[in-house]
Structure formats: C-alpha cells, structure tokens
mmCIF file of C-alpha atoms and ligand atoms in Angstrom:
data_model
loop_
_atom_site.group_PDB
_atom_site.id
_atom_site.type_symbol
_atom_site.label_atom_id
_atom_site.label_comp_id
_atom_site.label_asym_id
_atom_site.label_seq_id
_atom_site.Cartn_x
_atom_site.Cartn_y
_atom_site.Cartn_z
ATOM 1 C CA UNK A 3 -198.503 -116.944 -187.609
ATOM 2 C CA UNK A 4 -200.456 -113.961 -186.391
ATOM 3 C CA UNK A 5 -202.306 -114.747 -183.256
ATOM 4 C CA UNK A 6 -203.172 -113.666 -179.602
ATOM 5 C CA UNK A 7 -203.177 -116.026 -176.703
ATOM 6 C CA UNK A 8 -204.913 -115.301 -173.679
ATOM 7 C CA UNK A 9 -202.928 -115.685 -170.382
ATOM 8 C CA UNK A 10 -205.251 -114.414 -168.171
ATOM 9 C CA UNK A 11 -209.016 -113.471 -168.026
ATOM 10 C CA UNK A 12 -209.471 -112.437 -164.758
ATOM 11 C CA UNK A 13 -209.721 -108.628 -162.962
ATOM 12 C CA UNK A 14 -208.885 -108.019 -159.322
ATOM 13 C CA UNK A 15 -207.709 -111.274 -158.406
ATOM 14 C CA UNK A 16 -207.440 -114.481 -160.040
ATOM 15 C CA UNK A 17 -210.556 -117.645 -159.453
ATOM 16 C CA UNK A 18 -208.824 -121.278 -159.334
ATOM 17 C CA UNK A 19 -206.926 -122.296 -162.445
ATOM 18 C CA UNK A 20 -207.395 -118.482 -163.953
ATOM 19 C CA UNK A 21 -204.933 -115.973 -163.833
ATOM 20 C CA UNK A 22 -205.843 -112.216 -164.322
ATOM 21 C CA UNK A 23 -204.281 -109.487 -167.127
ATOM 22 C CA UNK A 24 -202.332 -110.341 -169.653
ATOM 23 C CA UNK A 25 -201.961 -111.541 -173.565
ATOM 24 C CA UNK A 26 -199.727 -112.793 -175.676
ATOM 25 C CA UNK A 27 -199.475 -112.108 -179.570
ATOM 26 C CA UNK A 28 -197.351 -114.067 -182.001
ATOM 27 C CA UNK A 29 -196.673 -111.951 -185.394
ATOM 28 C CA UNK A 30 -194.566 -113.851 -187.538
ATOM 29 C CA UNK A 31 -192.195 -114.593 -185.109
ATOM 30 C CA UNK A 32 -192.373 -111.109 -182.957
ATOM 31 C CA UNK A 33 -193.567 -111.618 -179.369
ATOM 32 C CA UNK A 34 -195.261 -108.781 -178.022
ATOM 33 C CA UNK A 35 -197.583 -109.297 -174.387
ATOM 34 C CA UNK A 36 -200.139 -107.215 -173.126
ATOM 35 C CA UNK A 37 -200.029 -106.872 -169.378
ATOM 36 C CA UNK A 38 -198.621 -109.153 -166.927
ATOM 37 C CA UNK A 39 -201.063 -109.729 -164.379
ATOM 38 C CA UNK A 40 -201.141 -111.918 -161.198
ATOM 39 C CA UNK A 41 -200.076 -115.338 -162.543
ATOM 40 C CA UNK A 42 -200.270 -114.317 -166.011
ATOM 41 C CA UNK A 43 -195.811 -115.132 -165.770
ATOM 42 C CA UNK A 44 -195.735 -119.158 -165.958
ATOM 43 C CA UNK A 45 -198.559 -119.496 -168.639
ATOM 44 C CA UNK A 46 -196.685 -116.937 -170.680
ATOM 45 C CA UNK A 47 -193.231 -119.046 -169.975
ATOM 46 C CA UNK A 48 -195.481 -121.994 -171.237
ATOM 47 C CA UNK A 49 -196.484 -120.194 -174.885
ATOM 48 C CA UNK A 50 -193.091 -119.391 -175.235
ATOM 49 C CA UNK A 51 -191.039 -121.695 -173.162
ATOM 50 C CA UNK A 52 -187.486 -120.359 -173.702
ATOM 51 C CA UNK A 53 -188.963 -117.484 -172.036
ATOM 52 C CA UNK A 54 -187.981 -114.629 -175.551
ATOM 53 C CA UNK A 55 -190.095 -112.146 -175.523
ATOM 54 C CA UNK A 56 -189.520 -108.597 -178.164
ATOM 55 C CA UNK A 57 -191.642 -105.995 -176.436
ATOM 56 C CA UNK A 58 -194.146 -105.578 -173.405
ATOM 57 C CA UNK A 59 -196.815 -103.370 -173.021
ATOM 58 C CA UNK A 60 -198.185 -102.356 -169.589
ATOM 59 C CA UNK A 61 -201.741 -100.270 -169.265
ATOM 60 C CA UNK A 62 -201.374 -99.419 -165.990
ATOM 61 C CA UNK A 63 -199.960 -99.492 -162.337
ATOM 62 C CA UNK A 64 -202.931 -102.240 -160.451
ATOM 63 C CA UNK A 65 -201.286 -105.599 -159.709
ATOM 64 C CA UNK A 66 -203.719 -107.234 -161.805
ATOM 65 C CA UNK A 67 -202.385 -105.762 -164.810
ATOM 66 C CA UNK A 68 -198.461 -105.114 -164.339
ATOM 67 C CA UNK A 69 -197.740 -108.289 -161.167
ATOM 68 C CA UNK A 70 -195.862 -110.563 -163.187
ATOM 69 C CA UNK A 71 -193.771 -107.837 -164.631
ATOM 70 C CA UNK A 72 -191.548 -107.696 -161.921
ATOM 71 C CA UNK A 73 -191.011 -111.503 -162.584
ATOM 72 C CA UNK A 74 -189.719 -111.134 -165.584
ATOM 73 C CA UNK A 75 -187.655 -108.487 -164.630
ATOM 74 C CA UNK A 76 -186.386 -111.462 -162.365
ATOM 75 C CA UNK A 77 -185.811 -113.720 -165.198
ATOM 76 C CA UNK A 78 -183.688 -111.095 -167.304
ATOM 77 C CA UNK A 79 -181.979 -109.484 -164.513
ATOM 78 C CA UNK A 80 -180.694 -112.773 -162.062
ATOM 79 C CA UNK A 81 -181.054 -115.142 -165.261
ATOM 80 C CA UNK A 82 -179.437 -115.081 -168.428
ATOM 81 C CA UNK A 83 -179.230 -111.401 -169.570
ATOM 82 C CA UNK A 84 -176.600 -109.866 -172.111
ATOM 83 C CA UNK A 85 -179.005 -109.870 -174.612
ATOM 84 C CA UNK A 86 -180.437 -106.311 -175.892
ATOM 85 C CA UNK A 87 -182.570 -104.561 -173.262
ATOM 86 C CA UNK A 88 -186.553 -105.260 -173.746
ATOM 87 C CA UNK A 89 -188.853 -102.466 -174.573
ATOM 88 C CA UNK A 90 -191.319 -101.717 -172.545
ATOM 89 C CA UNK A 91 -194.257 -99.540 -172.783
ATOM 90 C CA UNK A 92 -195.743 -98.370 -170.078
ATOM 91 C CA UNK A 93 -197.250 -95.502 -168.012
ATOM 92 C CA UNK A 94 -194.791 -93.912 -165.592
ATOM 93 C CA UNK A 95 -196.556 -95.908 -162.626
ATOM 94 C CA UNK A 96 -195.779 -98.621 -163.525
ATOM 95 C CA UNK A 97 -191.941 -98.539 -163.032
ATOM 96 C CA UNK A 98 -192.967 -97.045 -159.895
ATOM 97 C CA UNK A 99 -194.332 -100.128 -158.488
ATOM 98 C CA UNK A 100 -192.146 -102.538 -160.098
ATOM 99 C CA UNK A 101 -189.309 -100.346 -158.937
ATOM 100 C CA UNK A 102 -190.584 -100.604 -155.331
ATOM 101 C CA UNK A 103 -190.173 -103.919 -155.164
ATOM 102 C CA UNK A 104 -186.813 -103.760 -156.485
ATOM 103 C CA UNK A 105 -185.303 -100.316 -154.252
ATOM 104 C CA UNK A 106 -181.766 -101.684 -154.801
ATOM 105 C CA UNK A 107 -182.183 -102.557 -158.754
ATOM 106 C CA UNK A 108 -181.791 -100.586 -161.661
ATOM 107 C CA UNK A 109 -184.720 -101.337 -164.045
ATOM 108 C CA UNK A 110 -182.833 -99.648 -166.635
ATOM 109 C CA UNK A 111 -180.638 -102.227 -166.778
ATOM 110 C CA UNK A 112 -183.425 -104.860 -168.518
ATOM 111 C CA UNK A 113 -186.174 -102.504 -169.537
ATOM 112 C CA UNK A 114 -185.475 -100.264 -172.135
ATOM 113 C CA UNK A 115 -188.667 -97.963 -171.608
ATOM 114 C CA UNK A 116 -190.579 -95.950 -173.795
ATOM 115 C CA UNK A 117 -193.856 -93.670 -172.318
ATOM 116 C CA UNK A 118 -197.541 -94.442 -172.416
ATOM 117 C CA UNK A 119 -200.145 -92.500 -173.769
ATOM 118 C CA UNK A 120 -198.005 -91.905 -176.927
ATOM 119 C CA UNK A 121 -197.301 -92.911 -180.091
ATOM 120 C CA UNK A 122 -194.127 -95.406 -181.098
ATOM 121 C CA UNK A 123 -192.995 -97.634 -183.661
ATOM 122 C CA UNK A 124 -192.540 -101.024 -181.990
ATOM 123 C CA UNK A 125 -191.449 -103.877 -184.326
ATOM 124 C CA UNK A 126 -193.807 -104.574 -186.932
ATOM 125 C CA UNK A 127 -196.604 -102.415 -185.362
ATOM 126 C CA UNK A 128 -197.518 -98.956 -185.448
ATOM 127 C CA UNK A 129 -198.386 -99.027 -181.609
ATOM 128 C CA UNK A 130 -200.862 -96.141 -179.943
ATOM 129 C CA UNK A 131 -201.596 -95.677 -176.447
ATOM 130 C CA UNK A 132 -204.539 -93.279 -175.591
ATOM 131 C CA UNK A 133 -206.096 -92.321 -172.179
ATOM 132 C CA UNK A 134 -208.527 -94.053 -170.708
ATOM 133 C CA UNK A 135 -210.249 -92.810 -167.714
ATOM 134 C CA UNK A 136 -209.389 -95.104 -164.549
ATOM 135 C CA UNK A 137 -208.608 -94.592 -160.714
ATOM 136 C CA UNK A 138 -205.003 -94.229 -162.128
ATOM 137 C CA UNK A 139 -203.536 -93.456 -165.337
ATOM 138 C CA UNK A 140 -204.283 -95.833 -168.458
ATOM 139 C CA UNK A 141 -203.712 -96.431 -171.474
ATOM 140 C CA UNK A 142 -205.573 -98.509 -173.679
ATOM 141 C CA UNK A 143 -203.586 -99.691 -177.093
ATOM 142 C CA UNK A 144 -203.724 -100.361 -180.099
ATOM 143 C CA UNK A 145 -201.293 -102.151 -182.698
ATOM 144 C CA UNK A 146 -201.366 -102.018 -186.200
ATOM 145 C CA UNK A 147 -199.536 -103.658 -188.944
ATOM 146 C CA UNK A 148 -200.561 -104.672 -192.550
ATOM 147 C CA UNK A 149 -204.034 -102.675 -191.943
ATOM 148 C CA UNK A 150 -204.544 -105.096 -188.802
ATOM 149 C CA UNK A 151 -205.724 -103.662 -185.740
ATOM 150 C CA UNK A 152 -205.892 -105.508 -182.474
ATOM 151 C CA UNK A 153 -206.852 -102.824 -179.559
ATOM 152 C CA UNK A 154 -207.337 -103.166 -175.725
ATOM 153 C CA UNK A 155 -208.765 -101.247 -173.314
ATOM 154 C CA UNK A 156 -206.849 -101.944 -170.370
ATOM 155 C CA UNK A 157 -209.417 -100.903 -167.634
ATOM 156 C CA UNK A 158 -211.686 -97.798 -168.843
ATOM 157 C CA UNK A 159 -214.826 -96.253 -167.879
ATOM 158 C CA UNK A 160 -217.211 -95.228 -170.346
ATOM 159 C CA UNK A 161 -215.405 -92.853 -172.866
ATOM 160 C CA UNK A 162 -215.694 -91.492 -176.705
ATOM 161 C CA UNK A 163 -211.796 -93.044 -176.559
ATOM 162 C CA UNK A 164 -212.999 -96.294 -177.091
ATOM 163 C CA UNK A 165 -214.249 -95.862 -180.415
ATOM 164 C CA UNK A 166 -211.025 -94.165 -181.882
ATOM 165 C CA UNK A 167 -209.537 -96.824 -180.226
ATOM 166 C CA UNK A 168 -210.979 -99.831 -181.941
ATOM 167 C CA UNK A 169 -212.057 -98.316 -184.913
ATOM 168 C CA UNK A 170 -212.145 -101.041 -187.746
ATOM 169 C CA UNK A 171 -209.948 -103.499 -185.543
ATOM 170 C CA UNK A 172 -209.869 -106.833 -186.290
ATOM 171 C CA UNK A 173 -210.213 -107.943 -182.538
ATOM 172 C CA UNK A 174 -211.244 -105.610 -179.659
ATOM 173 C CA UNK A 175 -210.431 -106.960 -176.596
ATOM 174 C CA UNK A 176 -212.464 -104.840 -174.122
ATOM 175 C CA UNK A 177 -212.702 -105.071 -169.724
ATOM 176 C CA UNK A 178 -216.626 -106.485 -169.029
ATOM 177 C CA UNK A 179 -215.784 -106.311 -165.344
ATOM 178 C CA UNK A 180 -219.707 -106.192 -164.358
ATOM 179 C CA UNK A 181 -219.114 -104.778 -160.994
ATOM 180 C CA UNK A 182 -222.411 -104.876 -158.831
ATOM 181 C CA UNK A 183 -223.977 -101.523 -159.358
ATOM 182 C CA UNK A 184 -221.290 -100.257 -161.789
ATOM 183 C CA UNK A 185 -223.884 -97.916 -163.785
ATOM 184 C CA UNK A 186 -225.053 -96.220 -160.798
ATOM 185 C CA UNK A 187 -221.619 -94.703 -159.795
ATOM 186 C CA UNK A 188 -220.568 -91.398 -159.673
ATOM 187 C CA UNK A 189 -217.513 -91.888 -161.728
ATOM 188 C CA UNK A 190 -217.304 -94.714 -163.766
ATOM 189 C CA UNK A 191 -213.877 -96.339 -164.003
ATOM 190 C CA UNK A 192 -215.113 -99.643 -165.253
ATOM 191 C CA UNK A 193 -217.255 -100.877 -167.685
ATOM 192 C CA UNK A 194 -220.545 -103.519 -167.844
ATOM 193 C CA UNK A 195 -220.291 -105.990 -170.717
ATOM 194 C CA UNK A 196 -223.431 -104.007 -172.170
ATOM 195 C CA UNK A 197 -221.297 -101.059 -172.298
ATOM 196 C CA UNK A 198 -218.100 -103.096 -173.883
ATOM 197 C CA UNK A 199 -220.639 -103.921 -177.048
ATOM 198 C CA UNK A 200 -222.156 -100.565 -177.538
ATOM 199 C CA UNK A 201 -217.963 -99.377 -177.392
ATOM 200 C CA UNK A 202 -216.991 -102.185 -179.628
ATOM 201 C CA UNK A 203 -220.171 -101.054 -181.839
ATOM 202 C CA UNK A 204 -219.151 -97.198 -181.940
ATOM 203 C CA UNK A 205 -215.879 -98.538 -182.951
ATOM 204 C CA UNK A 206 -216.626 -100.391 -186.142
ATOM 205 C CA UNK A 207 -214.661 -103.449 -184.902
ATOM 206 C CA UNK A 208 -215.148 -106.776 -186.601
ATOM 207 C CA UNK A 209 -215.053 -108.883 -183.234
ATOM 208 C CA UNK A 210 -215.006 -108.112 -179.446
ATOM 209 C CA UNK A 211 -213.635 -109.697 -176.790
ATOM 210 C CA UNK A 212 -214.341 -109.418 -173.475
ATOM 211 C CA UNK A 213 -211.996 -109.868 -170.381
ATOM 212 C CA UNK A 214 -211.687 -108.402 -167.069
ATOM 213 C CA UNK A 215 -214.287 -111.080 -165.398
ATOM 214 C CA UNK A 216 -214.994 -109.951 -161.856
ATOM 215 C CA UNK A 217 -214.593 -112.972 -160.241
ATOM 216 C CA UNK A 218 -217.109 -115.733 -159.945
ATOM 217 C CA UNK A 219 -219.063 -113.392 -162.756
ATOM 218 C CA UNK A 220 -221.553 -115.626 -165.120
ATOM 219 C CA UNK A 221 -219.606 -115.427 -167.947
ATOM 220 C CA UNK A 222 -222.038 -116.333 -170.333
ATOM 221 C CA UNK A 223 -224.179 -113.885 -169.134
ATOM 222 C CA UNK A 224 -222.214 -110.879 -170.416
ATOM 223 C CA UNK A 225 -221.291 -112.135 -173.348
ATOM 224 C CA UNK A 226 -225.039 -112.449 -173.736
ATOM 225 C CA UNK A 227 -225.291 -108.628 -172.616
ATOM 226 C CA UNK A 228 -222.314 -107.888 -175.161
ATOM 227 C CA UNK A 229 -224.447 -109.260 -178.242
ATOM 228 C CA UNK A 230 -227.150 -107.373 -177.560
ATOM 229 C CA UNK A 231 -224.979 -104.604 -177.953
ATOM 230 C CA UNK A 232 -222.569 -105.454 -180.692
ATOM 231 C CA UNK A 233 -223.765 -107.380 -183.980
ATOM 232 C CA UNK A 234 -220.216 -108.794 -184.629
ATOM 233 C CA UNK A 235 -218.548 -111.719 -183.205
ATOM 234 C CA UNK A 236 -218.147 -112.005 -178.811
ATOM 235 C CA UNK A 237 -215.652 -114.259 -177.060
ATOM 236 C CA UNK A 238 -214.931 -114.406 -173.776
ATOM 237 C CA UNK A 239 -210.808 -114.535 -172.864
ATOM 238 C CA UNK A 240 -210.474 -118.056 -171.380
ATOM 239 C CA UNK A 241 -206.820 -118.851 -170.520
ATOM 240 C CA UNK A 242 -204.986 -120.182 -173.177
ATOM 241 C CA UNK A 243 -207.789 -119.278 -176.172
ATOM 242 C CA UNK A 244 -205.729 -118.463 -178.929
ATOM 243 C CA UNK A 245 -207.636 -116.510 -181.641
ATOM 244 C CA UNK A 246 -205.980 -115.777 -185.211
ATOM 245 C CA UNK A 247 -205.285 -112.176 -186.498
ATOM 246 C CA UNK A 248 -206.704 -111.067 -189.934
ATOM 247 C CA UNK A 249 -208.095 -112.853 -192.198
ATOM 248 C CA UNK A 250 -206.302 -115.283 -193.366
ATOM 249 C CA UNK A 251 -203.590 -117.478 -191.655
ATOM 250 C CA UNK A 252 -200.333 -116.781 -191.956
HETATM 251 ZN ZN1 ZN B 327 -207.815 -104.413 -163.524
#
C-alpha cells in the first residue's frame, strides 16, 4: 500500500471539523507524516490507531504546521516508550518551540533528530529538504523511492525551488493559501492557487494538490485558478482524502 492521507487542510487556524498541516503516508507498511498541525494529532491516531509511527517530518516552526508535535512527544514520552527513538526531521525551530513547551523535558529522549534543509536517507525514501522562502525558515520536501516522488511545499513564496522540488513527482502537494492581496506584497511568503499551478507546471509533476486553505476560502475556486495554470490533475486536501502513490496499487 503506497498512499497519503490527508489530516489536515487548513493554514492559520483550523474551520469546524478541519484541522490544519499535516499528512500521513503509508509505504508498504512505513509510516512517515508530514507536519503536525493544530488538530492534525487525533485524526492521525485514527489512520493509525495504535498510534506507530517510523519517521516525522516538520517544515517549519508556525503552530499550524509543527502543534500536534508536541502531542506526540506526549504520547512517547508519559506513554509507552522503550521502543527506538523516532526520527524526526525538522528545522532547528522547531525543537525550539516544542522544547518551550516542555523547559523541564529532554526531547532527546523520544526524538532522534536529524536537520532540515538537507539531505538523508529515511527508510525507504531518499528524503530532500530545500529552502523555501517564508517569515521563518522552511523546508519544503521531497521523498523518493522506486522513482516515486511525492513533494511538499510546506509554506513558500514564489521561488525557482519549487520546480526542482517537484520535478516529475507523482503528487505535488503545494500551499494555495489565497491570502487577500497576496500578489501585491512586498515579499511574498505565500502563494495564490494560480501561482501553485504555474509551480506545479515548471515542475513537470503529474498531479497537484493544493492545501493551505485560508480559512473560509472558496475552495473550488482555486482549484479552478490551479487548472488554469497546471494541465495535470488538481485536488484539493480534504481531511481524510487518501490518494494512492504511483501507478499502480501496491
Ligand atoms: Zn502555515
């Protein structure tokens, strides 16, 4: 089985029955999750319900992306631990936060961490992080493994990044946050979903998905502004969309 699963669609802050940051891919039986935004924790404990997990990846310090982390630092660290640490990839920020809620933990002591941008061996994946230009460091990623790409942008403004990237990936999941007047900034630390498809189109990818929904966003909308953009497929993350890797199914 070679799959993602989206736990949360959502940037900022989470609408009603959303949650914001995070996926979850299955690859023949390794468990790898992308971010662990607000409430992205008990829909992940639901995918997997005895709660194993082989490796996280963080992009970046916002609580929208990296929240839920510290609850499953809860989960190893009060629960049942003694197992092997869990690697964790992640821009140094990110342990600072998690580590300020924690002042009297060692986070050592369940993460086993490995730096972001960078490049690492994680599992069955080739795994590279490259910066992406944001109000704090982050990187976007990209796994590989049997000529399978599945990249993700983590939060980016406009950048030639993008399309190393996702170039040829199988699914590029991209941030659409359509902030009001995003274009007209001064420095662009976001992208519009119109922006997401001409990236996803640099990159050669074979489909695009969008995420990072500013809240109460018309969804349909940007994906609409996405295929303008981008010939290939568009989805928009919806919690709990699960969309095969590759080809075929394994
Ligand atoms: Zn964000």
């Amino acid at each position: 089985m070679r799959q993602v699963t989206v736990l949360g669609s959502c940037g900022a802050f989470p609408e009603p029955g959303r949650a914001c940051s995070g996926f979850a891919v299955d690859w023949d039986g390794y468990r790898l999750v992308l971010d662990l935004g607000y409430a992205t924790l008990p829909r992940l404990l639901t995918h997997w319900p005895d709660g194993a997990v082989d490796a996280v990846v963080i992009t970046h310090e916002h609580p929208d992306h990296c929240i839920d982390l510290h609850g499953l630092f809860r989960m190893r660290f009060y629960g049942d631990s003694g197992g092997p640490r869990l690697p964790l990839y992640c821009p140094p920020g990110v342990l600072d936060r998690i580590g300020g809620l924690e002042p009297d933990a060692d986070l050592e002591a369940v993460f086993e961490v490995h730096p972001l941008p960078g490049s690492h061996r994680m599992g069955p994946f080739d795994l590279t992080g490259l910066s992406l230009p944001h109000y704090v460091p982050n990187a976007g990623v990209r796994v590989q493994a049997d000529g399978i790409a599945l990249a993700y942008s983590g939060d980016t403004g406009p950048t030639s990044v993008l399309a190393e990237l996702g170039r040829d990936a199988d699914l590029f999941i991209v941030e659409a946050t359509d902030r009001e007047g995003e274009t007209s900034r001064p420095v662009r630390n976001l992208l519009t979903s119109t922006e997401a498809g001409h990236w996803a189109r640099r990159a050669g990818a074979r489909r695009l998905m969008l995420t990072h929904f500013w809240p109460g966003n018309d969804r349909a909308a940007s994906v609409a502004a996405a295929r303008l953009a981008f010939d290939g497929e568009v989805l928009a993350a919806e919690e709990d969309l699960t969309v095969t890797l590759g080809t075929t199914d394994h």
